[in-house]
Short mmCIF file of C-alpha atoms in Angstrom, two decimals:
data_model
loop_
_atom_site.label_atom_id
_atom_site.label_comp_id
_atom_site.label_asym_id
_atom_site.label_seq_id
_atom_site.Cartn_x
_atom_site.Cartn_y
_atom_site.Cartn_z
CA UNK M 1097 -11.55 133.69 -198.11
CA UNK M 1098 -11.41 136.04 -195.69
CA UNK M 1099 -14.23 137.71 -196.61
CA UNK M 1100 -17.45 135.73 -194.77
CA UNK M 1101 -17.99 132.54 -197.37
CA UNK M 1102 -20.36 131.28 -195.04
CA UNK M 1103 -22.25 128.15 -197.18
CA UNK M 1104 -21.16 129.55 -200.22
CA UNK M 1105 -22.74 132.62 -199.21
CA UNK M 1106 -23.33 134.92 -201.19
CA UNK M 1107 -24.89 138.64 -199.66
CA UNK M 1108 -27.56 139.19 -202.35
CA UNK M 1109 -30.99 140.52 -202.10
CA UNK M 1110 -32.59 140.04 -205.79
CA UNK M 1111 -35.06 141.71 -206.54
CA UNK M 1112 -37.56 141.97 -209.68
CA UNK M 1113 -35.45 142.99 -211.80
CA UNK M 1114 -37.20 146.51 -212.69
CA UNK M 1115 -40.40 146.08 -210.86
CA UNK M 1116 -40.85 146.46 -207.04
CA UNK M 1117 -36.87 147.22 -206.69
CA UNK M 1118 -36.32 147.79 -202.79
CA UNK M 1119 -33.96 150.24 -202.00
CA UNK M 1120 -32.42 150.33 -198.38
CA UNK M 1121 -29.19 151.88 -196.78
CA UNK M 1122 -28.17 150.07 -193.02
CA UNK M 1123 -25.26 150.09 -191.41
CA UNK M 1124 -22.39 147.57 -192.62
CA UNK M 1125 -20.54 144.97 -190.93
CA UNK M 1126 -17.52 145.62 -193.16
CA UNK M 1127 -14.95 143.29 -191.29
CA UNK M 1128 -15.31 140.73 -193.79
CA UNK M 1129 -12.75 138.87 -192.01
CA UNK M 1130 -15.16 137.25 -189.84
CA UNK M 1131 -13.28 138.86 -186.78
CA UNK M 1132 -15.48 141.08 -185.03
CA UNK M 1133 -13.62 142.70 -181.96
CA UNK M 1134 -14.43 144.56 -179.13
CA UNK M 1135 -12.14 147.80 -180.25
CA UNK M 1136 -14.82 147.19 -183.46
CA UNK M 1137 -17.46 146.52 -181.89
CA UNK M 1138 -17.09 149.57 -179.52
CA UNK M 1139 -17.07 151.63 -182.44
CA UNK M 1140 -14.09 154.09 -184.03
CA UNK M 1141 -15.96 156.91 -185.62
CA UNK M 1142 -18.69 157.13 -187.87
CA UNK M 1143 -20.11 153.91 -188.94
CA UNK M 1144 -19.59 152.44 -192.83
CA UNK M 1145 -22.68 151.88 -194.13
CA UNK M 1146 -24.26 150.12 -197.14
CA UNK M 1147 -26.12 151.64 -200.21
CA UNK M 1148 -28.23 148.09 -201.18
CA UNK M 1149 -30.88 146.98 -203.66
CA UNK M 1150 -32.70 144.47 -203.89
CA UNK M 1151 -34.40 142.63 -207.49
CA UNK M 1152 -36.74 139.94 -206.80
CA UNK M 1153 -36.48 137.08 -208.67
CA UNK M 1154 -33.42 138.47 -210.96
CA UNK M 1155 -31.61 135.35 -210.58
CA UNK M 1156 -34.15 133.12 -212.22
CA UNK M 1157 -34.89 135.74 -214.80
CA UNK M 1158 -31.09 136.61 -216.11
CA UNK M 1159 -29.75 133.15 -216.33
CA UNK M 1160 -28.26 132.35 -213.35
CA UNK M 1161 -25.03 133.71 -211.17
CA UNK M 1162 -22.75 132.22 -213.83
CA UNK M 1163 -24.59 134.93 -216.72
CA UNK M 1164 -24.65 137.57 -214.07
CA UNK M 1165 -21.27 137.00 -212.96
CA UNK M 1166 -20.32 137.27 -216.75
CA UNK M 1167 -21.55 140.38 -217.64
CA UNK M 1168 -20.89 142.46 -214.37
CA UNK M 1169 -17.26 141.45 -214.48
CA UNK M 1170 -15.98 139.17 -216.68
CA UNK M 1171 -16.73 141.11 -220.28
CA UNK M 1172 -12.85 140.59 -220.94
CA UNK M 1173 -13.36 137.15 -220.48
CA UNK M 1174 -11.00 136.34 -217.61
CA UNK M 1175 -12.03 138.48 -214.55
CA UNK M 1176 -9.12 139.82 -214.13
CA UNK M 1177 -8.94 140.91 -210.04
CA UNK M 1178 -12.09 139.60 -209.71
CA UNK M 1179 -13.89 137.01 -207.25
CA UNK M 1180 -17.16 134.67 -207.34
CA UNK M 1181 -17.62 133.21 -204.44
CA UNK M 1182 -19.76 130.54 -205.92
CA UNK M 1183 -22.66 128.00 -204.80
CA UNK M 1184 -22.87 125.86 -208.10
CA UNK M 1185 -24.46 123.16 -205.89
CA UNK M 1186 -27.17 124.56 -203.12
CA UNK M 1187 -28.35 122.01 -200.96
CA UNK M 1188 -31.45 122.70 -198.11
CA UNK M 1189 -29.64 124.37 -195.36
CA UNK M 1190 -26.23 124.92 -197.14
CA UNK M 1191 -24.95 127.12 -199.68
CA UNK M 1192 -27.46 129.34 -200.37
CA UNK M 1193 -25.70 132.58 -201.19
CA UNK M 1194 -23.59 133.58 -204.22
CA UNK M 1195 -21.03 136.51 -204.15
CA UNK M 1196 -19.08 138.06 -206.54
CA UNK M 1197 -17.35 141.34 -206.98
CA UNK M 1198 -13.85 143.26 -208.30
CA UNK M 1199 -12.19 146.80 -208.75
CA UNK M 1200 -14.62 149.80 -209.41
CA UNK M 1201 -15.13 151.42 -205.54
CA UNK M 1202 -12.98 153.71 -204.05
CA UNK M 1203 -11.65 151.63 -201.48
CA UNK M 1204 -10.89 148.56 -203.22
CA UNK M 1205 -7.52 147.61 -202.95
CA UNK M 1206 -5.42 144.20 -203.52
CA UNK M 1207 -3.11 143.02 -201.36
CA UNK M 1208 -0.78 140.02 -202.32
CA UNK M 1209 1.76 138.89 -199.50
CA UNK M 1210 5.08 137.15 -199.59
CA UNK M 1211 6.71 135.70 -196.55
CA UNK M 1212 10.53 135.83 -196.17
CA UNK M 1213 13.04 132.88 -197.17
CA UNK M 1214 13.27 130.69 -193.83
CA UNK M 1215 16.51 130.89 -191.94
CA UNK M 1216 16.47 126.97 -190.95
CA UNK M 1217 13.63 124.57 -191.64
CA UNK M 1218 13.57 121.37 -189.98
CA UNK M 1219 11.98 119.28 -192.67
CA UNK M 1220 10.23 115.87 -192.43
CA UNK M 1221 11.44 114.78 -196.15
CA UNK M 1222 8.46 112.42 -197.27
CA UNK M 1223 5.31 113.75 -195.69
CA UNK M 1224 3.75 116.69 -196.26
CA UNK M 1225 6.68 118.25 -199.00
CA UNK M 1226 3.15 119.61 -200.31
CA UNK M 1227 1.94 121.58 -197.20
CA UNK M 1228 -0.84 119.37 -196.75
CA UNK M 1229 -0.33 118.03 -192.89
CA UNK M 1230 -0.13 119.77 -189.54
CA UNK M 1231 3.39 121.75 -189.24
CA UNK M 1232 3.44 121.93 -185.67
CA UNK M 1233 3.03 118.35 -184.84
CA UNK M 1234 4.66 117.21 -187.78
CA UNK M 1235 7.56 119.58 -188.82
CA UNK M 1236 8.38 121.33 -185.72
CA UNK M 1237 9.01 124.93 -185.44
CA UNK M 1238 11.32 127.24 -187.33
CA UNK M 1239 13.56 129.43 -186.41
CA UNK M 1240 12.57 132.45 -189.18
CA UNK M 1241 10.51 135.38 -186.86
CA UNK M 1242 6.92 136.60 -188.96
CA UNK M 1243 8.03 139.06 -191.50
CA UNK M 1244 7.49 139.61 -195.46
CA UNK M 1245 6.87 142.13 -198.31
CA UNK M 1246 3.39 143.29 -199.07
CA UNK M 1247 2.84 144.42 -202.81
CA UNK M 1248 -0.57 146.93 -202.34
CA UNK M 1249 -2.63 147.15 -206.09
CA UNK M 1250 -5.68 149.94 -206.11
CA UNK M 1251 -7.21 152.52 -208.66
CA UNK M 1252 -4.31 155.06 -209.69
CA UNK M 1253 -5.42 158.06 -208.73
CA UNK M 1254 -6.25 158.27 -204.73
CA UNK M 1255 -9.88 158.27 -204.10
CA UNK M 1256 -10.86 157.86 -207.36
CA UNK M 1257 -12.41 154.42 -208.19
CA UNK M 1258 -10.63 151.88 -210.00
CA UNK M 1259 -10.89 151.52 -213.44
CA UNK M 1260 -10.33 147.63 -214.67
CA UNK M 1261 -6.94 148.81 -216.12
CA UNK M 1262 -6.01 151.62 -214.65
CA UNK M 1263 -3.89 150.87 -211.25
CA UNK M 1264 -0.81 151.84 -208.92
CA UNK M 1265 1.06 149.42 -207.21
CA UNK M 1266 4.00 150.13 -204.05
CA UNK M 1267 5.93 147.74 -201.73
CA UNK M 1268 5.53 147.71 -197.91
CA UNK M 1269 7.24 145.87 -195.34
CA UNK M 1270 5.78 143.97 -193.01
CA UNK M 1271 8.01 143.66 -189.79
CA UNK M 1272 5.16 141.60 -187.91
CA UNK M 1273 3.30 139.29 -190.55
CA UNK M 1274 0.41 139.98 -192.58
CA UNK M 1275 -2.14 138.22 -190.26
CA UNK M 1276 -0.74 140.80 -187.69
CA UNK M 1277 -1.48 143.26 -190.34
CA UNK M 1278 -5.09 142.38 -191.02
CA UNK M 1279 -5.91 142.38 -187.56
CA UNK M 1280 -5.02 145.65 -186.92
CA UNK M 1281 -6.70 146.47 -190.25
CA UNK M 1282 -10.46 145.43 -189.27
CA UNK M 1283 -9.90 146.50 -185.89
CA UNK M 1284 -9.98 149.95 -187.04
CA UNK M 1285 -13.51 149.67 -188.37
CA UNK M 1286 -16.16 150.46 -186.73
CA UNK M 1287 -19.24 148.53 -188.06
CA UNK M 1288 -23.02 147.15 -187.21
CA UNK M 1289 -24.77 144.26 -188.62
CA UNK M 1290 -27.71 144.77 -190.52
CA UNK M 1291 -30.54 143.15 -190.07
CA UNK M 1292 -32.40 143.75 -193.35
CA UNK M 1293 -30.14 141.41 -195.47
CA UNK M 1294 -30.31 138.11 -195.49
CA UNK M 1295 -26.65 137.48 -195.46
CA UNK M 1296 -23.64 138.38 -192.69
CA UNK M 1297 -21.07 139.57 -195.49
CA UNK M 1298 -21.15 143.54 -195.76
CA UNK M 1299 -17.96 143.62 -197.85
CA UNK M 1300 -14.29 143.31 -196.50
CA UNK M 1301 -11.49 140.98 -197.75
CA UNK M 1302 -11.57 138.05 -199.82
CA UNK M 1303 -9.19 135.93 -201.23
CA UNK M 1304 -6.61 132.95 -200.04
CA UNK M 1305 -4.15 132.25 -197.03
CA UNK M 1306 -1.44 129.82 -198.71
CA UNK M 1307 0.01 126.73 -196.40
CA UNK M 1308 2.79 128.83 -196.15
CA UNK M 1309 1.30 131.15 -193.74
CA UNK M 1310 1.43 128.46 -191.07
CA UNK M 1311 5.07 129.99 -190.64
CA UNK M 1312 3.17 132.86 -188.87
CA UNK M 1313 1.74 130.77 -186.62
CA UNK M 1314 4.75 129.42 -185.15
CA UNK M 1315 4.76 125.99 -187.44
CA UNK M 1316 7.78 125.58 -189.35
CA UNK M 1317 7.94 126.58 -193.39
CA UNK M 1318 7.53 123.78 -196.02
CA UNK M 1319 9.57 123.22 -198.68
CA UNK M 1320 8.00 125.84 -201.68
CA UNK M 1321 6.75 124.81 -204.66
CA UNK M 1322 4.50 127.89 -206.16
CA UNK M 1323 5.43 131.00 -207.70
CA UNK M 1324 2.41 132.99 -206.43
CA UNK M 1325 2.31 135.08 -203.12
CA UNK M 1326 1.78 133.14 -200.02
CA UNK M 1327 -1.51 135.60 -199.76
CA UNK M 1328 -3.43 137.23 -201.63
CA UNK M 1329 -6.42 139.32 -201.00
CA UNK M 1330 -9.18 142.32 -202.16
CA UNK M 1331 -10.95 144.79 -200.16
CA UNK M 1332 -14.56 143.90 -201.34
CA UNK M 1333 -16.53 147.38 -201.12
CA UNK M 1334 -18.71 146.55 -204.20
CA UNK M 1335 -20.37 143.63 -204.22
CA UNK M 1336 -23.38 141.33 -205.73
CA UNK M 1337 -24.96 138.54 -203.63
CA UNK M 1338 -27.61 135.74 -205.04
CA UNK M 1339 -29.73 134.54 -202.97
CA UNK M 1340 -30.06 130.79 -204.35
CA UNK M 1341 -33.06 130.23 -202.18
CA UNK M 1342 -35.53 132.91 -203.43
CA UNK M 1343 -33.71 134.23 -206.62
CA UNK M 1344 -33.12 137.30 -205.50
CA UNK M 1345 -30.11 139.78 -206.09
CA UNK M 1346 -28.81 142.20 -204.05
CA UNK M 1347 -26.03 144.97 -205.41
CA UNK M 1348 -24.54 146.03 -202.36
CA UNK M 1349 -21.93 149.02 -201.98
CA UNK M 1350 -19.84 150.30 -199.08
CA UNK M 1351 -19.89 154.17 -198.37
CA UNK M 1352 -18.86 156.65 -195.55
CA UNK M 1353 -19.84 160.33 -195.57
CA UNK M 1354 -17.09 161.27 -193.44
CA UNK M 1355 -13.27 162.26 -194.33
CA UNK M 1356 -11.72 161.29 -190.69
CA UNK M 1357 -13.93 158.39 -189.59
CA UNK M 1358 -11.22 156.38 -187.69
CA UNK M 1359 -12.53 153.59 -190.59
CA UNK M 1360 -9.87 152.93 -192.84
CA UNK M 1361 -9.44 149.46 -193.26
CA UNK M 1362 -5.50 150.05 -193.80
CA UNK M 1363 -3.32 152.64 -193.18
CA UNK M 1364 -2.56 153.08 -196.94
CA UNK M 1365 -5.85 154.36 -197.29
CA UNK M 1366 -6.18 158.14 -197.92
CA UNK M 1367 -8.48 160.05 -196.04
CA UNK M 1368 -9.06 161.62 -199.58
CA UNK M 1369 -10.26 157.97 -200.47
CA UNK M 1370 -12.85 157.97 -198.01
CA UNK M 1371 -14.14 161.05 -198.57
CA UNK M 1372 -14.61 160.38 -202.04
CA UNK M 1373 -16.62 156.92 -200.95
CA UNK M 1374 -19.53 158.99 -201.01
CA UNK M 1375 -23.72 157.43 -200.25
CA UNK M 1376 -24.04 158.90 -203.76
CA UNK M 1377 -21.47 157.13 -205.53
CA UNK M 1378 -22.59 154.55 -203.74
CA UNK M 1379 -26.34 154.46 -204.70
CA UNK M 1380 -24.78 155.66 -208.62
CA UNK M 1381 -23.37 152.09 -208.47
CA UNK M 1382 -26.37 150.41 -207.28
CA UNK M 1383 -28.56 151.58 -209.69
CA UNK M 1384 -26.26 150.80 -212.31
CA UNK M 1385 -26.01 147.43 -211.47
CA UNK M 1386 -29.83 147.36 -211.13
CA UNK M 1387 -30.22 148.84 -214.37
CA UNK M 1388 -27.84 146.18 -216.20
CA UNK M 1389 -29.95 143.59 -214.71
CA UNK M 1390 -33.16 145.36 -216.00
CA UNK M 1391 -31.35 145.36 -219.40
CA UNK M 1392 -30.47 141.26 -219.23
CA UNK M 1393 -34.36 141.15 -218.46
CA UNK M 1394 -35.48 143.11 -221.18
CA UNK M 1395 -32.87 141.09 -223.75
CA UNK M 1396 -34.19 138.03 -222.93
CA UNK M 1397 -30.93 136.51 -221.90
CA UNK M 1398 -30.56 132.92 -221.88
CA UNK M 1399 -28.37 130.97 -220.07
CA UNK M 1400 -24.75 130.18 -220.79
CA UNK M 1401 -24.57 126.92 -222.69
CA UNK M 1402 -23.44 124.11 -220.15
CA UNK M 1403 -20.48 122.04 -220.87
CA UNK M 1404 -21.04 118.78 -221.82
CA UNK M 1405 -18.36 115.64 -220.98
CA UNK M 1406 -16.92 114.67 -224.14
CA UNK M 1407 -16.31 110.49 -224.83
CA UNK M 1408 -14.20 110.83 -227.67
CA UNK M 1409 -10.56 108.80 -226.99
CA UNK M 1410 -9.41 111.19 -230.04
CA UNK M 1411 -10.04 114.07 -228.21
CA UNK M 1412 -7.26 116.13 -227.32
CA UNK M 1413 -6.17 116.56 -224.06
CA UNK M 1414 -3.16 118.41 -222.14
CA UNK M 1415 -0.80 116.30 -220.45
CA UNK M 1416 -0.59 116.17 -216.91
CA UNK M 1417 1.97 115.71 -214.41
CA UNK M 1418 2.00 114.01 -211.11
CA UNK M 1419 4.32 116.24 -208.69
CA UNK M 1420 5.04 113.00 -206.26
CA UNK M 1421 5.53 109.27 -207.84
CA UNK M 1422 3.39 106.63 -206.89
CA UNK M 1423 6.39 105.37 -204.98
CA UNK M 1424 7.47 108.68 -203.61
CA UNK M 1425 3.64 108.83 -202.59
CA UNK M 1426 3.78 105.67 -200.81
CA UNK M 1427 6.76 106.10 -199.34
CA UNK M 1428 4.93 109.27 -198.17
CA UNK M 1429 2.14 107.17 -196.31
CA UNK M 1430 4.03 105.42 -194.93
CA UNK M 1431 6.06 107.90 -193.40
CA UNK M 1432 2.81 109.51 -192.12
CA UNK M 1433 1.75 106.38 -190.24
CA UNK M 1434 5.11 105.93 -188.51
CA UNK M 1435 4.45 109.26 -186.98
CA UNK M 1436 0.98 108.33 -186.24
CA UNK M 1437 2.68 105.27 -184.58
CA UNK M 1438 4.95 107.18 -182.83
CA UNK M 1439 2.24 109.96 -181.22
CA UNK M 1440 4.12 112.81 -183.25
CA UNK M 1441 0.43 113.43 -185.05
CA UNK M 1442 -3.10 111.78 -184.80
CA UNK M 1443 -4.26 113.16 -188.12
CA UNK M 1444 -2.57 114.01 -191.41
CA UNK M 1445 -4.03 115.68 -194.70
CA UNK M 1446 -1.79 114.27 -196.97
CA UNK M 1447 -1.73 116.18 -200.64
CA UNK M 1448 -0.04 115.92 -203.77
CA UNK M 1449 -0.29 118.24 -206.95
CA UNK M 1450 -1.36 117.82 -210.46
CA UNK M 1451 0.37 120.18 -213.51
CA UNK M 1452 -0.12 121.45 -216.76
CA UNK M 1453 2.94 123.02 -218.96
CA UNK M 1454 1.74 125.96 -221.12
CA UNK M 1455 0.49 124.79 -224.41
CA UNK M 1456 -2.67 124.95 -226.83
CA UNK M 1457 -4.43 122.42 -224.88
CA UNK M 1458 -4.62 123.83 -221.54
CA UNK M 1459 -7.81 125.72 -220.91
CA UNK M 1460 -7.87 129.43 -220.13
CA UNK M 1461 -8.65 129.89 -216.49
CA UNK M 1462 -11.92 131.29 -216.44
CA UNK M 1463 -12.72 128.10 -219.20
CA UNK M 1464 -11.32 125.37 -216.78
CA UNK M 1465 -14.07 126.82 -214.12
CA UNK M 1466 -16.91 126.78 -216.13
CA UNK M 1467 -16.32 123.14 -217.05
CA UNK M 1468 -14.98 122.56 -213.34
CA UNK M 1469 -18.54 123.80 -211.96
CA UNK M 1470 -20.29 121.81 -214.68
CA UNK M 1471 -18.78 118.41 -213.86
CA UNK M 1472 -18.21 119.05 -210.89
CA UNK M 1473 -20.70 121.22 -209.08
CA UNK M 1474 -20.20 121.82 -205.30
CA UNK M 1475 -21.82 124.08 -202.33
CA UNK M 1476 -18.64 125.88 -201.69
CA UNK M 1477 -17.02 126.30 -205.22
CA UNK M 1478 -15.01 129.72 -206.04
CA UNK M 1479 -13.43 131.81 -209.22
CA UNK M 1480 -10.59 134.09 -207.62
CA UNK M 1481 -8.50 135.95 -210.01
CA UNK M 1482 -5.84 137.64 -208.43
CA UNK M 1483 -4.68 139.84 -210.84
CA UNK M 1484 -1.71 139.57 -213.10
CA UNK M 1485 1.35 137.66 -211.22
CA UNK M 1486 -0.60 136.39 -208.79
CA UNK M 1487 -2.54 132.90 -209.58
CA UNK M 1488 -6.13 132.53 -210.31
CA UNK M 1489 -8.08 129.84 -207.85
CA UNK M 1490 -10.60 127.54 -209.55
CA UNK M 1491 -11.97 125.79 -206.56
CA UNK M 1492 -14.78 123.19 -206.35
CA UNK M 1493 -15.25 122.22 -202.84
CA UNK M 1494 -17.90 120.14 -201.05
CA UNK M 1495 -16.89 121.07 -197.69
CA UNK M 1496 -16.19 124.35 -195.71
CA UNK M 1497 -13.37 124.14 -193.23
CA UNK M 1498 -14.73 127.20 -190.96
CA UNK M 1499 -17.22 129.49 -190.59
CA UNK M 1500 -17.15 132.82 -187.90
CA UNK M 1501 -20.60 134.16 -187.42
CA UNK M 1502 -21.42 137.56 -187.09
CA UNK M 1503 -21.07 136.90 -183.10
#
């Protein structure tokens, strides 16, 4: 993600949900890409800031993220552009936030990336045909500059918030890459941490950087196997955070109160957009969050019924399919240790894949999570639905390959 993920993290402040609700506004660290330059750090205008609120207790009370998540923004039953960045497993020192969010602010946008066809590849034929190993040492370099097409989602009508079906969608070129892109993006934010939360994520992007965008990077492209983008990510400016450790909740929304703040997290931004990202549409959101929490309260919502392993050798089950043979995937080791042997690498991640054709039997994605996180619990877990076209990531991870601090 490169929105902060830091242990699962997940920027909420709960609070009692309806009774001694703390309201605050502070100054946001919106480069959710973890990158925090000096251009940003010196400051390009006005400031974003954050409308927050935080209900005690809330998670506790509701049922958990997996009911909260639910209602807020899965009523359709898939989450469709939607993210939960979620700690299904919290541990004493690790994972202790939850965060989840989707279309509704004014600035939310989507942006799914896809890299242009190499021009020569210099492939290594057994390892790493999944993108699982170090290109560089491994692959060697190709020949095919940064460059790709960037298909930009947000609300239809500029400035206006996005409605969950209601969106415009144009093609840009990107000469220079999309992490080229990004960069450029949050460096044009001018932010603050705040020290009032308990969590570094103020909002920014989240999503996933495919193997594919090692090409980038100077490593050489891998043969492709998905249909997907090679990227695809959100502009967070709504969000909710659980605080595993206390229960709390925090609804947390992005605002600016200037038209020409220098703040624009992409040029495709209007300044109408910003202007329209208003403190009081973003306390109006706030308090509507707050108040469906209230109203799980008052319902006496339990929690969603777990999913219990099933014994039964009659039971159904989709097929799967094993992209690499055992022999190809031998024949794959062993090809990785001869270049171990031979100094060309001194560590390789090799990876295979696992597929289901369409049929009854294959669980709807939002489904295959819940019984992913039941089974299969873990500190760094996520639900990313990328929108129509684009994949949906049901992830259940133990470990977290990086984290950038606020400094």
């Amino acid at each position: 993600a490169t929105g902060m993920h830091s242990p699962a993290t997940a920027k909420v402040n709960a609070a009692d949900v309806g009774l001694n609700a703390e309201h605050g506004e502070a100054i946001a660290t919106a480069a959710a890409a973890a990158r925090f330059s000096s251009a940003a750090q010196a400051g390009r205008g006005a400031p974003l800031r954050l409308a927050w609120r935080r209900l005690r207790h809330a998670n506790e009370i509701v049922g958990g993220s997996q009911a909260i998540y639910e209602k807020l923004y899965a009523d359709d039953g898939e989450g469709v552009r939607t993210f939960w960045l979620d700690s299904s497993c919290t541990t004493e020192g690790r994972a202790r936030f939850s965060f989840m969010g989707g279309p509704g602010g004014p600035l939310w946008h989507a942006l799914h990336y896809m890299l242009d066809a190499p021009r020569h590849v210099q492939n290594f034929e057994n390892a790493n045909r999944d993108g699982g190993s170090d290109g560089r040492g491994v692959n060697g370099a190709s020949d095919t500059p940064p460059g790709g097409s960037l298909r930009v989602v947000r609300g239809a009508e500029p400035g206006m918030a996005a409605s969950p079906t209601d969106f415009a969608e144009e093609e840009v070129r990107l000469e220079n890459g999309l992490l080229s892109y990004l960069q450029k993006a949050l460096e044009a934010l001018s932010v603050a941490p705040e020290a009032a939360l308990p969590f570094e994520f103020s909002g920014g992007y989240v999503g996933h950087l495919g193997y594919e965008l090692r090409g980038e990077c100077g490593a050489s492209h891998t043969r492709r196997y998905g249909v997907g983008p090679d990227a695809s990510l959100s502009f967070a400016d709504r969000f909710v955070a659980v605080d595993h450790l206390t229960g709390d909740v925090y609804a947390v929304a992005m605002h600016t109160t200037e038209r020409s703040s220098g703040n624009a997290p992409l040029a495709i931004i209007s300044s109408a957009s910003w202007e329209s990202a208003t403190a009081l549409a973003a306390s109006e959101w706030v308090e509507s969050v707050s108040a469906t929490l209230v109203a799980m309260k008052a319902a006496a919502i339990s929690p969603p019924p777990d999913f219990k392993r099933k014994n039964s050798a009659a039971e159904p089950r989709a097929a799967m399919e094993v992209r690499r043979s055992r022999k190809q995937y031998m024949a794959d080791v062993q090809a990785c240790l001869d270049k171990i042997a031979a100094g060309e690498t001194y560590e390789v991640c090799l990876t295979t894949a696992m597929e289901l054709s369409p049929s009854e039997d294959v669980p709807h994605p939002l489904r295959l999570y819940r019984e992913l996180r039941a089974f299969n619990p873990a500190p760094y877990a996520a639900y990313i639905h990328n929108g129509p076209g684009a994949g949906v990531l049901c992830c259940s991870s133990p470990e977290r390959f990086l984290r950038v601090a606020r400094n």
